[in-house]
Amino acid sequence: MRQEGEANTDSDTVPNPVGKTAATEAWKDEDVEFIKIFFTDLNGRLRALTINPEFMDQIVEKGVGFDGSSIAGITTVDDSDRLLLPVPESYRVLEFNSERIGFCIAKISNLMGGRSLSDPRAVLERTLERAMEEFGVRFQVAPEYEFFLLKSDDFTKNIHSDKAGYFHSDPHDKGGFVRNQIIRTLKRCGIRHEKTHHEVTASQHEINLEHTDALSAADRTLLFNYVAERVAAEQGMHMTLMPKPFDGQNRNAFHLHISMWNQEGENLFHDAQSEHRLSSQARQFIAGILKYARQTSIIMASTYNSYKAYVAEREAPMVVGWGIKNRSSMVRLPYCVSPESTRLELRSPDPSGNVYLQMAALIEMGLQGLREGEECGPPDMGSVYRSLFDCRVWDERFLPRSMYEALVEAERSEFLRNLLGESIYNHYLCLKIASWEEHRTHVTPRELGNYLSC
Protein backbone atom coordinates (compact mmCIF):
# COMPACT_ATOMS: atom_id res chain seq x y z
CA MET A 1 0.00 0.00 0.00
CA ARG A 2 1.30 3.45 -0.88
CA GLN A 3 2.19 5.57 2.15
CA GLU A 4 0.93 9.10 2.67
CA GLY A 5 2.91 11.57 0.56
CA GLU A 6 4.53 8.81 -1.49
CA ALA A 7 4.61 9.56 -5.19
CA ASN A 8 2.30 7.68 -7.52
CA THR A 9 4.76 6.16 -9.96
CA ASP A 10 2.23 4.13 -11.92
CA SER A 11 2.10 5.01 -15.61
CA ASP A 12 -1.69 5.05 -15.38
CA THR A 13 -2.06 8.45 -13.72
CA VAL A 14 -5.23 9.48 -15.57
CA PRO A 15 -7.67 6.63 -14.89
CA ASN A 16 -10.80 8.18 -16.36
CA PRO A 17 -10.24 7.80 -19.25
CA VAL A 18 -6.74 7.02 -20.58
CA GLY A 19 -5.73 7.92 -24.11
CA LYS A 20 -7.34 9.70 -27.01
CA THR A 21 -9.36 6.67 -28.17
CA ALA A 22 -10.96 6.12 -24.77
CA ALA A 23 -11.75 9.82 -24.49
CA THR A 24 -13.35 9.85 -27.96
CA GLU A 25 -15.65 7.04 -26.90
CA ALA A 26 -16.36 8.67 -23.54
CA TRP A 27 -17.65 11.94 -24.95
CA LYS A 28 -20.23 10.02 -26.98
CA ASP A 29 -21.96 9.21 -23.68
CA GLU A 30 -25.63 10.00 -24.29
CA ASP A 31 -26.06 11.24 -20.72
CA VAL A 32 -23.53 14.06 -21.29
CA GLU A 33 -25.29 16.99 -22.93
CA PHE A 34 -22.46 19.49 -22.60
CA ILE A 35 -18.67 19.40 -22.62
CA LYS A 36 -16.79 22.31 -21.06
CA ILE A 37 -13.22 22.90 -22.23
CA PHE A 38 -11.13 24.82 -19.71
CA PHE A 39 -7.99 26.93 -19.79
CA THR A 40 -6.61 29.83 -17.77
CA ASP A 41 -5.85 33.45 -18.47
CA LEU A 42 -2.44 34.74 -17.38
CA ASN A 43 -3.81 35.64 -13.95
CA GLY A 44 -4.79 32.00 -13.45
CA ARG A 45 -8.54 32.56 -13.61
CA LEU A 46 -10.58 29.71 -15.04
CA ARG A 47 -12.04 30.24 -18.51
CA ALA A 48 -14.35 27.79 -20.27
CA LEU A 49 -16.19 27.21 -23.53
CA THR A 50 -19.20 24.87 -23.60
CA ILE A 51 -19.29 22.47 -26.54
CA ASN A 52 -21.96 20.23 -28.08
CA PRO A 53 -20.47 16.69 -27.82
CA GLU A 54 -21.52 16.00 -31.41
CA PHE A 55 -18.84 18.46 -32.60
CA MET A 56 -16.09 17.37 -30.21
CA ASP A 57 -14.18 15.15 -32.68
CA GLN A 58 -14.05 18.00 -35.18
CA ILE A 59 -12.87 20.46 -32.52
CA VAL A 60 -10.13 18.10 -31.34
CA GLU A 61 -8.75 17.94 -34.89
CA LYS A 62 -9.18 21.56 -35.96
CA GLY A 63 -9.73 23.57 -32.80
CA VAL A 64 -12.39 26.14 -32.03
CA GLY A 65 -11.88 29.89 -32.35
CA PHE A 66 -12.17 32.52 -29.64
CA ASP A 67 -11.37 36.19 -29.07
CA GLY A 68 -8.03 36.18 -27.27
CA SER A 69 -8.05 39.96 -26.80
CA SER A 70 -11.00 39.66 -24.38
CA ILE A 71 -9.01 37.46 -22.00
CA ALA A 72 -6.32 38.86 -19.73
CA GLY A 73 -2.84 38.51 -21.17
CA ILE A 74 -3.63 36.31 -24.17
CA THR A 75 -3.32 38.73 -27.09
CA THR A 76 -4.15 42.22 -28.41
CA VAL A 77 -7.24 43.46 -30.24
CA ASP A 78 -5.40 43.83 -33.56
CA ASP A 79 -4.39 40.15 -33.52
CA SER A 80 -7.22 38.67 -31.51
CA ASP A 81 -8.12 35.31 -33.09
CA ARG A 82 -6.83 32.22 -31.32
CA LEU A 83 -7.80 28.53 -31.23
CA LEU A 84 -8.60 26.21 -28.35
CA LEU A 85 -7.42 22.63 -28.89
CA PRO A 86 -8.83 20.12 -26.36
CA VAL A 87 -6.42 17.66 -24.72
CA PRO A 88 -8.35 14.36 -25.08
CA GLU A 89 -6.36 12.61 -22.34
CA SER A 90 -7.66 15.14 -19.80
CA TYR A 91 -11.32 14.35 -20.50
CA ARG A 92 -13.49 13.37 -17.53
CA VAL A 93 -17.19 13.12 -16.78
CA LEU A 94 -18.34 15.11 -13.74
CA GLU A 95 -21.54 14.17 -11.93
CA PHE A 96 -23.25 16.97 -10.04
CA ASN A 97 -26.66 17.03 -8.38
CA SER A 98 -28.36 18.45 -11.44
CA GLU A 99 -26.41 17.06 -14.41
CA ARG A 100 -23.48 15.14 -15.86
CA ILE A 101 -21.05 17.24 -17.88
CA GLY A 102 -17.79 16.62 -19.69
CA PHE A 103 -14.60 18.34 -18.52
CA CYS A 104 -11.57 18.81 -20.75
CA ILE A 105 -8.38 20.91 -20.63
CA ALA A 106 -7.50 22.97 -23.71
CA LYS A 107 -4.28 24.26 -25.22
CA ILE A 108 -4.15 27.67 -26.90
CA SER A 109 -2.81 27.81 -30.45
CA ASN A 110 -2.47 30.41 -33.19
CA LEU A 111 -4.39 30.19 -36.47
CA MET A 112 -1.52 28.35 -38.17
CA GLY A 113 -1.78 25.53 -35.64
CA GLY A 114 1.38 26.45 -33.72
CA ARG A 115 1.35 26.90 -29.96
CA SER A 116 0.34 30.37 -28.82
CA LEU A 117 3.19 32.28 -27.20
CA SER A 118 0.77 33.37 -24.47
CA ASP A 119 -0.44 29.93 -23.34
CA PRO A 120 0.58 29.47 -19.66
CA ARG A 121 0.31 25.69 -19.94
CA ALA A 122 3.00 25.75 -22.64
CA VAL A 123 5.46 27.30 -20.15
CA LEU A 124 5.13 24.28 -17.87
CA GLU A 125 5.32 21.87 -20.82
CA ARG A 126 8.58 23.48 -22.01
CA THR A 127 10.06 23.34 -18.52
CA LEU A 128 9.27 19.64 -18.17
CA GLU A 129 10.73 18.93 -21.61
CA ARG A 130 13.97 20.71 -20.62
CA ALA A 131 14.14 18.69 -17.41
CA MET A 132 13.88 15.42 -19.31
CA GLU A 133 16.24 16.40 -22.13
CA GLU A 134 18.92 17.95 -19.92
CA PHE A 135 18.75 15.82 -16.76
CA GLY A 136 16.59 12.81 -17.63
CA VAL A 137 14.23 13.57 -14.74
CA ARG A 138 10.52 13.95 -14.18
CA PHE A 139 8.60 15.39 -11.26
CA GLN A 140 5.78 14.26 -9.01
CA VAL A 141 3.75 17.09 -7.48
CA ALA A 142 0.88 17.37 -5.02
CA PRO A 143 -0.63 20.72 -4.02
CA GLU A 144 -2.44 21.36 -0.75
CA TYR A 145 -5.79 22.93 -1.65
CA GLU A 146 -6.89 25.47 0.98
CA PHE A 147 -10.11 27.46 0.67
CA PHE A 148 -12.83 29.19 2.66
CA LEU A 149 -16.49 28.12 2.60
CA LEU A 150 -18.56 31.20 3.40
CA LYS A 151 -22.28 31.91 3.71
CA SER A 152 -22.08 34.44 0.89
CA ASP A 153 -19.75 36.89 -0.84
CA ASP A 154 -21.28 39.90 0.95
CA PHE A 155 -18.49 41.10 3.24
CA THR A 156 -20.76 43.68 4.90
CA LYS A 157 -22.26 40.80 6.90
CA ASN A 158 -20.99 37.99 9.11
CA ILE A 159 -20.28 35.47 6.39
CA HIS A 160 -18.40 32.78 8.33
CA SER A 161 -20.07 29.39 7.96
CA ASP A 162 -18.60 28.06 11.23
CA LYS A 163 -16.40 28.90 14.21
CA ALA A 164 -14.36 25.72 14.04
CA GLY A 165 -10.58 25.43 14.10
CA TYR A 166 -7.80 23.03 13.17
CA PHE A 167 -8.99 19.40 12.89
CA HIS A 168 -12.39 20.17 14.43
CA SER A 169 -15.06 17.65 13.51
CA ASP A 170 -18.78 17.85 12.99
CA PRO A 171 -21.07 19.28 14.22
CA HIS A 172 -18.65 22.22 14.66
CA ASP A 173 -17.15 21.73 11.18
CA LYS A 174 -20.10 22.98 9.14
CA GLY A 175 -18.30 22.58 5.81
CA GLY A 176 -17.31 18.96 6.23
CA PHE A 177 -20.25 17.72 4.15
CA VAL A 178 -19.18 20.05 1.31
CA ARG A 179 -15.62 18.71 1.43
CA ASN A 180 -16.96 15.17 1.34
CA GLN A 181 -19.13 15.96 -1.67
CA ILE A 182 -16.16 17.53 -3.48
CA ILE A 183 -14.16 14.37 -2.80
CA ARG A 184 -17.00 12.11 -4.01
CA THR A 185 -17.33 14.10 -7.23
CA LEU A 186 -13.59 13.84 -7.88
CA LYS A 187 -13.51 10.14 -6.98
CA ARG A 188 -16.25 9.34 -9.50
CA CYS A 189 -14.03 10.74 -12.26
CA GLY A 190 -10.91 8.91 -11.12
CA ILE A 191 -9.20 11.43 -8.80
CA ARG A 192 -8.32 10.14 -5.33
CA HIS A 193 -7.75 12.22 -2.23
CA GLU A 194 -5.26 11.42 0.53
CA LYS A 195 -6.79 13.40 3.39
CA THR A 196 -9.01 16.32 4.26
CA HIS A 197 -9.69 18.41 7.36
CA HIS A 198 -10.89 21.72 8.75
CA GLU A 199 -8.08 24.27 8.78
CA VAL A 200 -6.90 26.67 11.51
CA THR A 201 -9.21 29.58 10.68
CA ALA A 202 -13.00 29.61 10.97
CA SER A 203 -14.66 28.44 7.72
CA GLN A 204 -11.32 27.33 6.26
CA HIS A 205 -10.74 23.89 4.77
CA GLU A 206 -8.06 21.75 3.13
CA ILE A 207 -8.14 18.82 0.72
CA ASN A 208 -5.02 16.95 -0.39
CA LEU A 209 -5.05 14.85 -3.56
CA GLU A 210 -2.54 12.11 -4.32
CA HIS A 211 0.76 12.91 -6.03
CA THR A 212 0.91 12.71 -9.82
CA ASP A 213 3.12 14.02 -12.62
CA ALA A 214 3.55 17.80 -12.67
CA LEU A 215 1.45 18.56 -15.76
CA SER A 216 -1.42 16.36 -14.57
CA ALA A 217 -1.24 17.99 -11.12
CA ALA A 218 -1.60 21.43 -12.72
CA ASP A 219 -4.50 20.27 -14.90
CA ARG A 220 -6.15 18.70 -11.86
CA THR A 221 -5.95 22.04 -10.08
CA LEU A 222 -8.26 23.53 -12.70
CA LEU A 223 -10.56 20.54 -12.23
CA PHE A 224 -10.44 20.85 -8.44
CA ASN A 225 -11.19 24.57 -8.43
CA TYR A 226 -14.16 24.13 -10.76
CA VAL A 227 -15.60 21.19 -8.82
CA ALA A 228 -15.09 22.83 -5.42
CA GLU A 229 -16.74 26.10 -6.42
CA ARG A 230 -19.68 24.36 -8.09
CA VAL A 231 -20.31 21.88 -5.26
CA ALA A 232 -20.15 24.69 -2.70
CA ALA A 233 -22.66 26.73 -4.72
CA GLU A 234 -25.03 23.75 -4.92
CA GLN A 235 -24.91 23.60 -1.11
CA GLY A 236 -25.61 27.33 -0.76
CA MET A 237 -22.03 28.33 0.12
CA HIS A 238 -19.46 30.61 -1.49
CA MET A 239 -16.01 29.05 -2.00
CA THR A 240 -13.12 31.50 -2.19
CA LEU A 241 -9.42 31.05 -2.91
CA MET A 242 -8.65 34.67 -1.97
CA PRO A 243 -5.28 34.60 -0.18
CA LYS A 244 -6.14 36.83 2.80
CA PRO A 245 -9.87 37.59 3.18
CA PHE A 246 -9.77 38.23 6.95
CA ASP A 247 -7.49 40.44 9.05
CA GLY A 248 -5.61 38.66 11.80
CA GLN A 249 -6.35 35.18 10.47
CA ASN A 250 -4.40 32.59 8.50
CA ARG A 251 -4.28 32.84 4.74
CA ASN A 252 -5.29 30.42 2.02
CA ALA A 253 -2.00 28.85 0.97
CA PHE A 254 -1.15 26.64 -1.99
CA HIS A 255 1.76 24.57 -0.69
CA LEU A 256 3.46 22.54 -3.42
CA HIS A 257 5.03 19.17 -2.57
CA ILE A 258 7.55 18.01 -5.17
CA SER A 259 9.91 15.07 -5.74
CA MET A 260 12.31 14.35 -8.61
CA TRP A 261 12.60 10.92 -10.27
CA ASN A 262 14.91 9.34 -12.82
CA GLN A 263 13.75 7.07 -15.63
CA GLU A 264 14.44 3.96 -13.53
CA GLY A 265 11.81 5.07 -11.00
CA GLU A 266 14.22 6.21 -8.27
CA ASN A 267 13.47 9.22 -6.08
CA LEU A 268 16.55 11.40 -6.57
CA PHE A 269 15.84 13.55 -3.50
CA HIS A 270 16.51 10.60 -1.14
CA ASP A 271 19.94 9.50 0.04
CA ALA A 272 19.96 7.16 3.03
CA GLN A 273 23.65 7.95 3.76
CA SER A 274 23.32 11.76 3.86
CA GLU A 275 22.31 14.08 6.67
CA HIS A 276 18.52 14.27 6.91
CA ARG A 277 18.52 11.56 4.19
CA LEU A 278 18.56 14.39 1.67
CA SER A 279 20.62 13.90 -1.48
CA SER A 280 23.14 16.33 -2.94
CA GLN A 281 20.75 16.89 -5.86
CA ALA A 282 17.98 17.80 -3.44
CA ARG A 283 20.27 20.31 -1.71
CA GLN A 284 21.19 21.84 -5.06
CA PHE A 285 17.50 21.98 -5.96
CA ILE A 286 16.79 23.82 -2.70
CA ALA A 287 19.69 26.21 -3.36
CA GLY A 288 18.14 27.15 -6.70
CA ILE A 289 14.77 27.82 -5.08
CA LEU A 290 16.37 30.03 -2.43
CA LYS A 291 18.43 31.97 -4.97
CA TYR A 292 15.52 32.81 -7.29
CA ALA A 293 12.63 32.97 -4.80
CA ARG A 294 12.44 36.76 -4.72
CA GLN A 295 12.60 37.02 -8.52
CA THR A 296 9.62 34.65 -8.92
CA SER A 297 7.56 35.99 -6.03
CA ILE A 298 5.14 37.77 -8.39
CA ILE A 299 4.31 34.32 -9.81
CA MET A 300 3.91 32.55 -6.46
CA ALA A 301 2.01 35.41 -4.80
CA SER A 302 0.44 37.28 -7.67
CA THR A 303 -2.00 39.77 -6.12
CA TYR A 304 -1.55 42.72 -3.77
CA ASN A 305 -3.77 40.84 -1.31
CA SER A 306 -1.20 38.02 -1.32
CA TYR A 307 1.40 40.11 0.48
CA LYS A 308 -0.93 40.95 3.36
CA ALA A 309 -0.64 37.28 4.27
CA TYR A 310 3.14 37.35 4.81
CA VAL A 311 2.94 38.09 8.53
CA ALA A 312 4.60 36.48 11.54
CA GLU A 313 3.08 33.57 13.46
CA ARG A 314 0.50 32.75 10.77
CA GLU A 315 2.49 29.89 9.17
CA ALA A 316 3.16 32.01 6.07
CA PRO A 317 6.85 32.09 5.11
CA MET A 318 8.64 35.41 5.26
CA VAL A 319 12.35 34.54 5.29
CA VAL A 320 14.14 33.03 2.27
CA GLY A 321 15.31 29.78 3.85
CA TRP A 322 14.64 26.09 4.35
CA GLY A 323 14.01 23.89 7.34
CA ILE A 324 13.40 20.37 8.60
CA LYS A 325 9.72 19.90 9.51
CA ASN A 326 9.68 23.69 10.13
CA ARG A 327 6.42 25.39 9.15
CA SER A 328 7.92 28.87 9.43
CA SER A 329 10.41 28.05 6.62
CA MET A 330 9.81 28.86 2.96
CA VAL A 331 11.05 25.42 1.84
CA ARG A 332 10.28 22.57 4.21
CA LEU A 333 11.47 18.97 4.31
CA PRO A 334 8.37 17.18 5.66
CA TYR A 335 8.50 14.02 7.73
CA CYS A 336 8.81 11.18 5.22
CA VAL A 337 7.72 7.61 5.97
CA SER A 338 9.72 5.99 3.17
CA PRO A 339 12.45 6.75 0.59
CA GLU A 340 9.73 7.09 -2.04
CA SER A 341 7.94 9.78 -0.05
CA THR A 342 11.01 12.04 0.31
CA ARG A 343 9.95 15.41 -1.05
CA LEU A 344 10.25 19.15 -0.64
CA GLU A 345 7.41 21.50 0.23
CA LEU A 346 7.38 25.07 -1.10
CA ARG A 347 5.17 27.12 1.23
CA SER A 348 5.26 30.55 -0.43
CA PRO A 349 2.60 30.12 -3.19
CA ASP A 350 -1.06 30.95 -2.76
CA PRO A 351 -4.06 29.87 -4.89
CA SER A 352 -4.59 33.27 -6.54
CA GLY A 353 -1.75 32.59 -9.00
CA ASN A 354 -1.54 30.73 -12.30
CA VAL A 355 -0.82 27.11 -11.40
CA TYR A 356 1.03 26.39 -14.67
CA LEU A 357 3.40 29.29 -14.09
CA GLN A 358 3.82 28.47 -10.39
CA MET A 359 4.82 24.87 -11.06
CA ALA A 360 7.06 25.88 -13.96
CA ALA A 361 8.82 28.44 -11.75
CA LEU A 362 9.32 25.96 -8.91
CA ILE A 363 10.81 23.33 -11.22
CA GLU A 364 13.00 25.75 -13.19
CA MET A 365 14.39 27.30 -9.99
CA GLY A 366 15.39 23.82 -8.87
CA LEU A 367 16.86 22.89 -12.26
CA GLN A 368 18.93 26.07 -12.22
CA GLY A 369 20.23 24.99 -8.85
CA LEU A 370 21.33 21.68 -10.40
CA ARG A 371 23.07 23.55 -13.23
CA GLU A 372 24.95 25.82 -10.84
CA GLY A 373 25.87 22.90 -8.57
CA GLU A 374 25.90 24.77 -5.26
CA GLU A 375 24.27 23.15 -2.26
CA CYS A 376 22.04 25.01 0.16
CA GLY A 377 23.41 26.04 3.54
CA PRO A 378 22.26 24.67 6.90
CA PRO A 379 18.53 24.56 7.63
CA ASP A 380 16.62 27.14 9.66
CA MET A 381 16.67 26.29 13.35
CA GLY A 382 13.66 27.28 15.40
CA SER A 383 11.06 29.81 14.31
CA VAL A 384 12.40 32.14 11.62
CA TYR A 385 9.91 34.78 12.74
CA ARG A 386 12.51 35.87 15.30
CA SER A 387 14.49 37.39 12.40
CA LEU A 388 11.80 40.01 11.95
CA PHE A 389 12.98 42.03 14.92
CA ASP A 390 15.81 43.56 12.87
CA CYS A 391 13.97 43.66 9.55
CA ARG A 392 14.64 46.64 7.28
CA VAL A 393 12.30 48.22 4.71
CA TRP A 394 14.19 46.57 1.83
CA ASP A 395 15.74 43.36 3.07
CA GLU A 396 16.77 40.63 0.65
CA ARG A 397 16.87 38.02 3.39
CA PHE A 398 13.08 38.09 3.18
CA LEU A 399 10.49 37.39 0.54
CA PRO A 400 9.02 40.60 -0.90
CA ARG A 401 6.51 42.04 1.54
CA SER A 402 4.56 44.04 -1.04
CA MET A 403 3.50 43.59 -4.63
CA TYR A 404 5.63 46.62 -5.52
CA GLU A 405 8.78 44.96 -4.16
CA ALA A 406 7.93 41.75 -6.05
CA LEU A 407 7.44 43.71 -9.28
CA VAL A 408 10.82 45.42 -8.91
CA GLU A 409 12.47 42.00 -8.52
CA ALA A 410 10.58 40.65 -11.55
CA GLU A 411 11.53 43.62 -13.75
CA ARG A 412 15.22 43.02 -12.99
CA SER A 413 15.07 39.25 -13.51
CA GLU A 414 16.55 37.65 -16.62
CA PHE A 415 15.75 34.30 -15.01
CA LEU A 416 12.01 35.09 -15.02
CA ARG A 417 12.14 36.53 -18.55
CA ASN A 418 13.80 33.35 -19.84
CA LEU A 419 11.37 31.11 -17.99
CA LEU A 420 8.20 32.77 -19.26
CA GLY A 421 9.37 33.83 -22.71
CA GLU A 422 9.27 37.41 -23.94
CA SER A 423 5.54 37.48 -24.76
CA ILE A 424 4.18 36.15 -21.47
CA TYR A 425 6.81 38.03 -19.45
CA ASN A 426 5.75 41.38 -20.94
CA HIS A 427 2.00 40.70 -20.82
CA TYR A 428 2.19 39.35 -17.28
CA LEU A 429 4.12 42.30 -15.88
CA CYS A 430 1.77 44.75 -17.61
CA LEU A 431 -1.20 43.06 -15.93
CA LYS A 432 0.44 43.08 -12.52
CA ILE A 433 1.70 46.66 -12.74
CA ALA A 434 -1.82 47.79 -13.65
CA SER A 435 -3.19 45.88 -10.66
CA TRP A 436 -0.62 47.45 -8.34
CA GLU A 437 -1.36 50.95 -9.65
CA GLU A 438 -5.08 50.41 -9.06
CA HIS A 439 -4.34 49.35 -5.49
CA ARG A 440 -1.80 52.13 -4.90
CA THR A 441 -4.18 54.91 -5.92
CA HIS A 442 -7.36 53.56 -4.28
CA VAL A 443 -8.44 55.24 -1.03
CA THR A 444 -9.59 52.60 1.47
CA PRO A 445 -12.04 52.88 4.39
CA ARG A 446 -9.15 52.31 6.80
CA GLU A 447 -7.31 55.34 5.41
CA LEU A 448 -10.43 57.44 5.87
CA GLY A 449 -10.73 56.26 9.46
CA ASN A 450 -7.08 56.98 10.22
CA TYR A 451 -6.54 60.27 8.40
CA LEU A 452 -9.86 62.03 7.81
CA SER A 453 -9.35 64.11 10.94
CA CYS A 454 -5.87 65.31 9.94
Short mmCIF file of C-alpha atoms in Angstrom, two decimals, residues 42 73-75 116-120 416-431:
data_model
loop_
_atom_site.label_atom_id
_atom_site.label_comp_id
_atom_site.label_asym_id
_atom_site.label_seq_id
_atom_site.Cartn_x
_atom_site.Cartn_y
_atom_site.Cartn_z
CA LEU A 42 -2.44 34.74 -17.38
CA GLY A 73 -2.84 38.51 -21.17
CA ILE A 74 -3.63 36.31 -24.17
CA THR A 75 -3.32 38.73 -27.09
CA SER A 116 0.34 30.37 -28.82
CA LEU A 117 3.19 32.28 -27.20
CA SER A 118 0.77 33.37 -24.47
CA ASP A 119 -0.44 29.93 -23.34
CA PRO A 120 0.58 29.47 -19.66
CA LEU A 416 12.01 35.09 -15.02
CA ARG A 417 12.14 36.53 -18.55
CA ASN A 418 13.80 33.35 -19.84
CA LEU A 419 11.37 31.11 -17.99
CA LEU A 420 8.20 32.77 -19.26
CA GLY A 421 9.37 33.83 -22.71
CA GLU A 422 9.27 37.41 -23.94
CA SER A 423 5.54 37.48 -24.76
CA ILE A 424 4.18 36.15 -21.47
CA TYR A 425 6.81 38.03 -19.45
CA ASN A 426 5.75 41.38 -20.94
CA HIS A 427 2.00 40.70 -20.82
CA TYR A 428 2.19 39.35 -17.28
CA LEU A 429 4.12 42.30 -15.88
CA CYS A 430 1.77 44.75 -17.61
CA LEU A 431 -1.20 43.06 -15.93
#
